[in-house]
Coordinates of C-alpha atoms in Angstrom, one line a residue:
Chain W
M1 CA 100.4 84.2 61.5
T2 CA 99.0 82.6 64.9
D3 CA 96.0 83.8 66.9
V4 CA 98.2 85.6 69.5
A5 CA 100.2 86.9 66.6
L6 CA 96.8 88.5 65.2
L7 CA 95.8 89.9 68.5
L8 CA 99.1 91.8 69.0
Q9 CA 99.1 93.6 65.5
A10 CA 95.3 94.6 65.9
A11 CA 96.1 96.0 69.3
A12 CA 99.1 97.5 68.0
D13 CA 96.6 99.2 65.1
G14 CA 94.1 100.3 67.6
D15 CA 91.5 97.2 68.2
E16 CA 90.9 97.7 72.0
S17 CA 88.8 94.4 71.7
A18 CA 91.9 92.4 70.6
W19 CA 93.7 94.1 74.1
S20 CA 90.8 93.1 76.3
K21 CA 91.1 89.3 74.7
L22 CA 95.2 89.4 75.5
V23 CA 94.2 90.6 79.2
A24 CA 91.9 87.8 79.3
M25 CA 93.9 85.2 78.2
Y26 CA 97.5 86.6 80.1
G27 CA 95.9 88.4 82.8
P28 CA 95.7 85.0 85.0
R29 CA 99.5 83.8 84.3
M30 CA 100.3 86.9 85.4
W31 CA 98.7 87.0 88.6
A32 CA 99.8 84.0 89.9
A33 CA 103.4 84.6 88.8
A34 CA 103.5 87.8 91.1
R35 CA 101.5 86.0 94.2
A36 CA 103.9 83.0 93.9
L37 CA 106.6 85.7 95.2
G38 CA 104.5 86.3 97.8
L39 CA 103.1 89.9 97.2
G40 CA 99.9 91.1 98.9
E41 CA 96.9 91.8 96.5
S42 CA 97.9 95.9 96.2
D43 CA 101.5 94.9 95.6
A44 CA 100.4 92.0 92.9
A45 CA 98.5 94.5 91.1
D46 CA 100.6 97.0 90.8
A47 CA 102.9 94.4 89.1
V48 CA 100.6 92.9 87.2
Q49 CA 99.6 96.4 85.8
G50 CA 103.2 97.7 84.9
A51 CA 103.6 94.2 83.1
W52 CA 100.7 95.6 81.5
L53 CA 102.1 99.2 80.5
R54 CA 105.5 97.6 79.4
L55 CA 103.6 95.5 76.7
L56 CA 101.8 98.6 76.0
E57 CA 104.6 100.8 75.4
N58 CA 106.6 97.6 73.2
L59 CA 103.1 96.3 71.5
G60 CA 104.7 97.2 67.6
R61 CA 108.3 95.9 69.0
I62 CA 107.4 92.0 70.4
R63 CA 109.5 90.1 67.7
N64 CA 108.4 86.6 69.2
P65 CA 104.4 87.0 69.5
S66 CA 103.8 83.2 70.5
G67 CA 106.0 83.6 73.5
V68 CA 104.3 86.8 74.7
G69 CA 102.5 84.7 77.5
A70 CA 106.1 83.8 78.7
W71 CA 107.1 87.9 78.4
L72 CA 104.3 89.2 80.1
A73 CA 105.0 86.7 83.1
T74 CA 108.6 87.2 83.0
T75 CA 108.0 91.0 83.0
T76 CA 105.2 90.7 85.8
R77 CA 108.1 88.6 87.8
R78 CA 110.7 91.6 87.1
E79 CA 108.1 94.3 88.1
A80 CA 107.1 92.2 91.5
L81 CA 110.9 91.8 92.4
L82 CA 111.7 95.5 91.8
I83 CA 108.3 96.4 94.0
L84 CA 109.6 93.8 96.6
R85 CA 112.9 96.0 96.6
K86 CA 110.7 98.7 98.4
G87 CA 112.4 101.7 97.0
P88 CA 110.8 105.2 96.7
M89 CA 110.6 104.6 92.9
T90 CA 110.8 101.4 90.2
L91 CA 112.3 102.3 87.0
P92 CA 112.3 99.7 84.4
A93 CA 115.3 97.5 84.3
S94 CA 116.3 98.5 80.8
E95 CA 115.7 99.4 77.6
A96 CA 114.8 96.5 75.1
P97 CA 112.2 94.4 76.5
C98 CA 113.5 91.4 78.4
E99 CA 114.0 87.7 77.1
P100 CA 111.6 85.5 79.0
D101 CA 112.6 83.3 81.7
P102 CA 112.2 79.7 80.0
E103 CA 110.9 78.4 83.1
A104 CA 107.6 80.7 82.0
A105 CA 106.8 77.8 80.3
F106 CA 105.5 76.4 83.1
L107 CA 102.5 78.7 83.4
E108 CA 101.3 77.5 79.9
A109 CA 98.0 75.6 80.0
D110 CA 99.2 72.2 79.1
S111 CA 102.1 72.3 81.2
V112 CA 100.1 73.5 84.4
R113 CA 97.5 70.6 83.9
R114 CA 100.5 67.9 83.7
L115 CA 101.9 69.3 86.9
W116 CA 98.9 68.4 88.9
Q117 CA 98.5 65.6 87.4
F118 CA 101.9 64.9 88.8
V119 CA 101.3 66.2 92.4
T120 CA 98.3 63.9 92.5
Q121 CA 100.8 61.3 92.2
L122 CA 103.5 62.3 94.6
P123 CA 104.0 60.6 98.0
E124 CA 102.8 62.3 101.4
P125 CA 103.6 64.7 102.6
C126 CA 104.7 66.3 99.2
R127 CA 101.1 65.7 97.8
T128 CA 99.1 67.4 100.5
L129 CA 102.2 70.1 101.3
L130 CA 101.8 71.4 97.6
Q131 CA 98.1 71.3 97.5
L132 CA 98.0 73.2 100.7
V133 CA 100.5 75.9 99.6
A134 CA 98.9 76.5 95.9
T135 CA 95.5 77.2 97.6
A136 CA 97.5 80.3 99.7
A137 CA 97.2 78.7 102.8
G138 CA 99.9 79.7 104.9
T139 CA 103.0 78.0 106.4
Q140 CA 101.1 77.7 109.8
Q141 CA 98.3 76.1 108.4
A142 CA 100.3 74.3 106.2
A143 CA 102.4 73.0 109.0
V144 CA 99.3 72.3 111.7
R145 CA 97.6 70.3 108.6
L146 CA 100.8 68.1 108.2
G147 CA 101.8 67.7 111.9
V148 CA 105.1 68.9 111.4
P149 CA 107.1 71.7 113.1
R150 CA 106.5 75.1 111.1
G151 CA 110.2 75.0 109.9
S152 CA 110.4 72.2 108.4
V153 CA 107.8 73.3 105.6
G154 CA 110.0 75.7 103.9
P155 CA 112.7 73.0 103.4
T156 CA 110.0 69.7 102.7
R157 CA 108.7 72.5 100.1
A158 CA 111.8 73.0 98.2
R159 CA 112.3 68.8 98.3
C160 CA 108.5 68.2 97.2
L161 CA 108.8 70.6 93.9
Q162 CA 112.2 69.0 93.2
K163 CA 110.4 65.8 93.3
L164 CA 107.9 67.5 91.0
R165 CA 110.7 68.9 88.5
T166 CA 112.2 65.5 88.4
M167 CA 108.6 63.6 87.1
F168 CA 108.0 66.5 85.0
S169 CA 111.6 66.5 82.9
L170 CA 111.5 62.9 83.0
E171 CA 108.0 62.8 81.2
E172 CA 109.7 65.2 78.5
K173 CA 112.2 63.0 77.7
V174 CA 109.9 60.5 76.5
P175 CA 108.9 60.6 73.0
Chain H
M1 CA 114.8 80.5 93.5
T2 CA 113.3 81.4 90.4
L3 CA 112.6 78.0 89.2
D4 CA 110.4 77.1 92.0
E5 CA 108.5 80.5 91.8
Y6 CA 107.4 79.6 88.4
L7 CA 106.3 75.8 89.7
L8 CA 104.4 77.4 92.7
A9 CA 102.8 79.9 90.4
A10 CA 101.8 77.4 87.8
L11 CA 100.4 75.1 90.9
R12 CA 98.6 78.2 92.1
L13 CA 97.2 79.0 88.7
G14 CA 96.2 75.4 88.1
A15 CA 94.5 75.8 91.9
G16 CA 91.8 78.7 90.7
H17 CA 92.0 79.3 94.6
D18 CA 93.6 82.8 93.8
S19 CA 91.7 84.3 90.5
V20 CA 92.5 88.0 89.1
P21 CA 90.8 90.5 91.0
D22 CA 88.2 92.6 88.9
H23 CA 89.3 95.1 89.2
V24 CA 92.9 94.2 88.3
A25 CA 91.5 92.9 85.4
A26 CA 89.8 96.2 84.2
A27 CA 92.8 98.3 85.3
A28 CA 94.4 96.3 82.6
K29 CA 91.8 96.9 79.8
E30 CA 91.5 100.6 80.9
A31 CA 95.4 100.9 80.3
Y32 CA 94.9 100.7 76.4
A33 CA 93.3 104.1 76.3
L34 CA 97.2 105.2 77.3
R35 CA 98.6 103.7 74.5
V36 CA 100.6 106.2 71.9
P37 CA 101.1 105.3 68.5
D38 CA 104.1 106.1 66.8
A39 CA 105.6 107.9 70.1
E40 CA 109.6 108.4 70.7
I41 CA 109.6 106.1 74.1
A42 CA 112.1 108.0 76.4
Y43 CA 114.0 105.5 78.9
P44 CA 115.7 106.0 82.3
V45 CA 119.4 106.8 82.1
A46 CA 121.9 106.9 84.4
C47 CA 124.0 110.8 85.1
D48 CA 125.7 112.2 87.7
A49 CA 122.8 114.3 89.0
T50 CA 120.4 111.1 89.7
R51 CA 123.6 109.6 91.3
A52 CA 124.2 112.5 93.4
V53 CA 120.6 112.2 95.0
R54 CA 120.4 109.0 95.3
G55 CA 120.6 108.7 99.4
D56 CA 119.2 106.7 102.0
D57 CA 115.9 106.8 100.9
G58 CA 116.3 105.4 97.6
Q59 CA 116.3 107.3 94.1
R60 CA 114.5 110.5 93.6
L61 CA 115.7 112.1 90.7
V62 CA 115.1 110.4 87.5
R63 CA 116.4 111.4 83.6
F64 CA 114.6 110.0 80.8
A65 CA 116.4 110.4 77.5
A66 CA 114.9 109.7 73.8
P67 CA 116.9 110.8 70.6
G68 CA 116.5 114.5 70.8
L69 CA 114.9 115.0 74.0
T70 CA 115.9 114.6 77.9
V71 CA 113.5 114.9 80.4
D72 CA 114.6 115.6 84.4
V73 CA 112.1 114.3 87.1
E74 CA 112.4 114.9 91.0
V75 CA 110.1 113.4 93.0
S76 CA 108.8 114.3 96.2
V77 CA 105.9 113.0 98.4
D78 CA 104.1 115.6 100.4
D79 CA 101.4 113.9 103.2
G80 CA 101.0 110.4 101.2
L81 CA 100.6 112.6 97.6
I82 CA 103.3 112.9 95.0
D83 CA 104.8 115.9 93.4
L84 CA 106.8 116.0 90.3
A85 CA 108.9 119.1 88.9
G86 CA 110.4 118.7 85.7
Q87 CA 113.0 119.8 83.0
V88 CA 112.6 119.2 79.0
T89 CA 115.6 119.9 77.2
P90 CA 115.8 121.2 74.7
P91 CA 112.6 123.4 75.6
L92 CA 109.5 122.1 73.7
G93 CA 108.9 125.5 71.7
L94 CA 105.7 127.3 71.5
G95 CA 102.7 125.0 71.7
G96 CA 104.9 122.5 73.3
H97 CA 103.4 120.9 76.9
V98 CA 103.7 117.7 79.1
D99 CA 101.3 115.6 80.0
V100 CA 101.5 113.9 83.3
R101 CA 99.8 110.6 83.1
T102 CA 98.5 108.4 85.9
M103 CA 95.9 105.8 86.1
Q104 CA 93.5 107.9 87.7
L105 CA 94.2 110.8 85.6
T106 CA 95.9 112.8 83.0
L107 CA 97.3 116.5 83.5
R108 CA 98.4 118.8 80.9
R109 CA 101.2 121.3 82.2
E110 CA 102.7 123.9 80.2
V111 CA 106.4 124.1 79.9
A112 CA 108.1 127.4 80.7
P113 CA 110.3 129.0 78.3
D114 CA 113.5 127.2 80.0
G115 CA 111.6 123.9 79.6
H116 CA 110.5 123.6 83.3
F117 CA 107.1 122.3 84.9
T118 CA 105.5 121.2 87.7
A119 CA 102.5 119.1 89.1
T120 CA 101.5 118.5 92.6
G121 CA 99.3 116.3 94.5
L122 CA 99.5 113.4 92.1
P123 CA 98.2 109.9 93.7
P124 CA 101.0 107.5 94.2
G125 CA 101.3 104.7 91.6
W126 CA 101.9 104.5 88.0
F127 CA 103.6 107.4 86.2
S128 CA 104.3 108.4 82.7
L129 CA 105.1 112.0 80.8
K130 CA 104.4 112.4 77.3
C131 CA 105.7 115.6 75.7
H132 CA 103.7 117.3 72.7
R133 CA 106.8 118.9 70.6
P134 CA 104.9 120.7 68.0
G135 CA 105.8 119.0 64.3
E136 CA 107.2 115.8 65.8
A137 CA 106.3 112.9 67.0
P138 CA 105.3 112.5 71.1
V139 CA 107.8 111.9 73.4
V140 CA 106.3 109.4 76.3
T141 CA 108.3 108.1 79.1
A142 CA 108.7 104.8 79.7
W143 CA 106.5 104.2 82.9
I144 CA 107.9 104.4 86.4
R145 CA 106.1 103.5 89.8
I146 CA 106.5 106.1 92.5
R147 CA 105.5 105.0 96.2
A148 CA 104.0 107.7 98.9

C-alpha cells in the first residue's frame, strides 16, 4: 500500500493523527482550488470544509487512494461552484463520490514546480501578468503594473494560460 | 473554464502568497470528531414535495433517503439563525433520537411518536442529522450547507 492508502485506512479505522496528516498534505491545494474561483475567505473556507466532510462521509469508500488529492481538489471546486450559486442550501451533487477532474493533476507538487519554471520562460506581458494573478493582485492592479487597459487583462490572461498549457503539454510528450 | 481555473490554482499554490488560514486547517482537523463509523448515509433525493416548495428564493425542503429510512427537513431562517423542522419515516421507535450536527455544536432531539422533531436557533453553515435507531446502525444524512 502507498503512504496515502495507509493514511486513509488508518483514518477510517479511527486514527485521528492520520486524518491530521491528510489535512496538512491536501489542505493547501484545496484552498488554492477554491480561491482560484474567486471565492472570498469565508466562502472558500466553507467550500474546503465541505470537501473534508465529503471525504469523512466516504472514508471507507475511496477506490483509488493515490488519486485522493485530485478527488479533494475536484470536490472543493464543486462545493465552491455550488456556493457561488447563492441558493439557501447547497446539497451534494450526487450520491457516489465524484470522479476527479483530470485537470486537478496540475495541483501535484511536481506539476506546480514545472508550471512556475515555464512561467519564468514566458515572454512579456505573460510572465508578469501570471505572476500578478498568482499573487492575488486584482485586475486593476495588474492593468496598472502592465500599462494596459483594464478590459484587456482577462483576454490577455486567457492567452497567457494557453501558452503555458502548450509549453506544459509539449514537455509531456518528450520522453 | 475548468482547465484555466486549475492552472490558476496551481500557480497560486506555487506562489505561496495565499496560504491556508489557520482556522481553516483547524476546522478540517476538528471535523474528524464528526466521523460516524458504520453509519448508513442518507442522500438527498428529489420528490414532489421538494419540487413544490422550490420558490424564487430557492429550495427550503430536502428529503434524505437511506435504505429503510427517509428524513424530510424543512429549513427556515429567523433573524440570521436556522430553524429545522423534520420528520423521520418510519418513526425511530422507543429510545430513538436525532442528533442535529453542526461544526459548532451537536443538539440531541427526541423524536415524537409520529416521527417529528425540531431544532431552532442554529448557526448557519454545514449541517448533518444523525438518526439513532435502537438495535440498528445509525443513519447520517449527507452534509448540506445552509445559508442565513
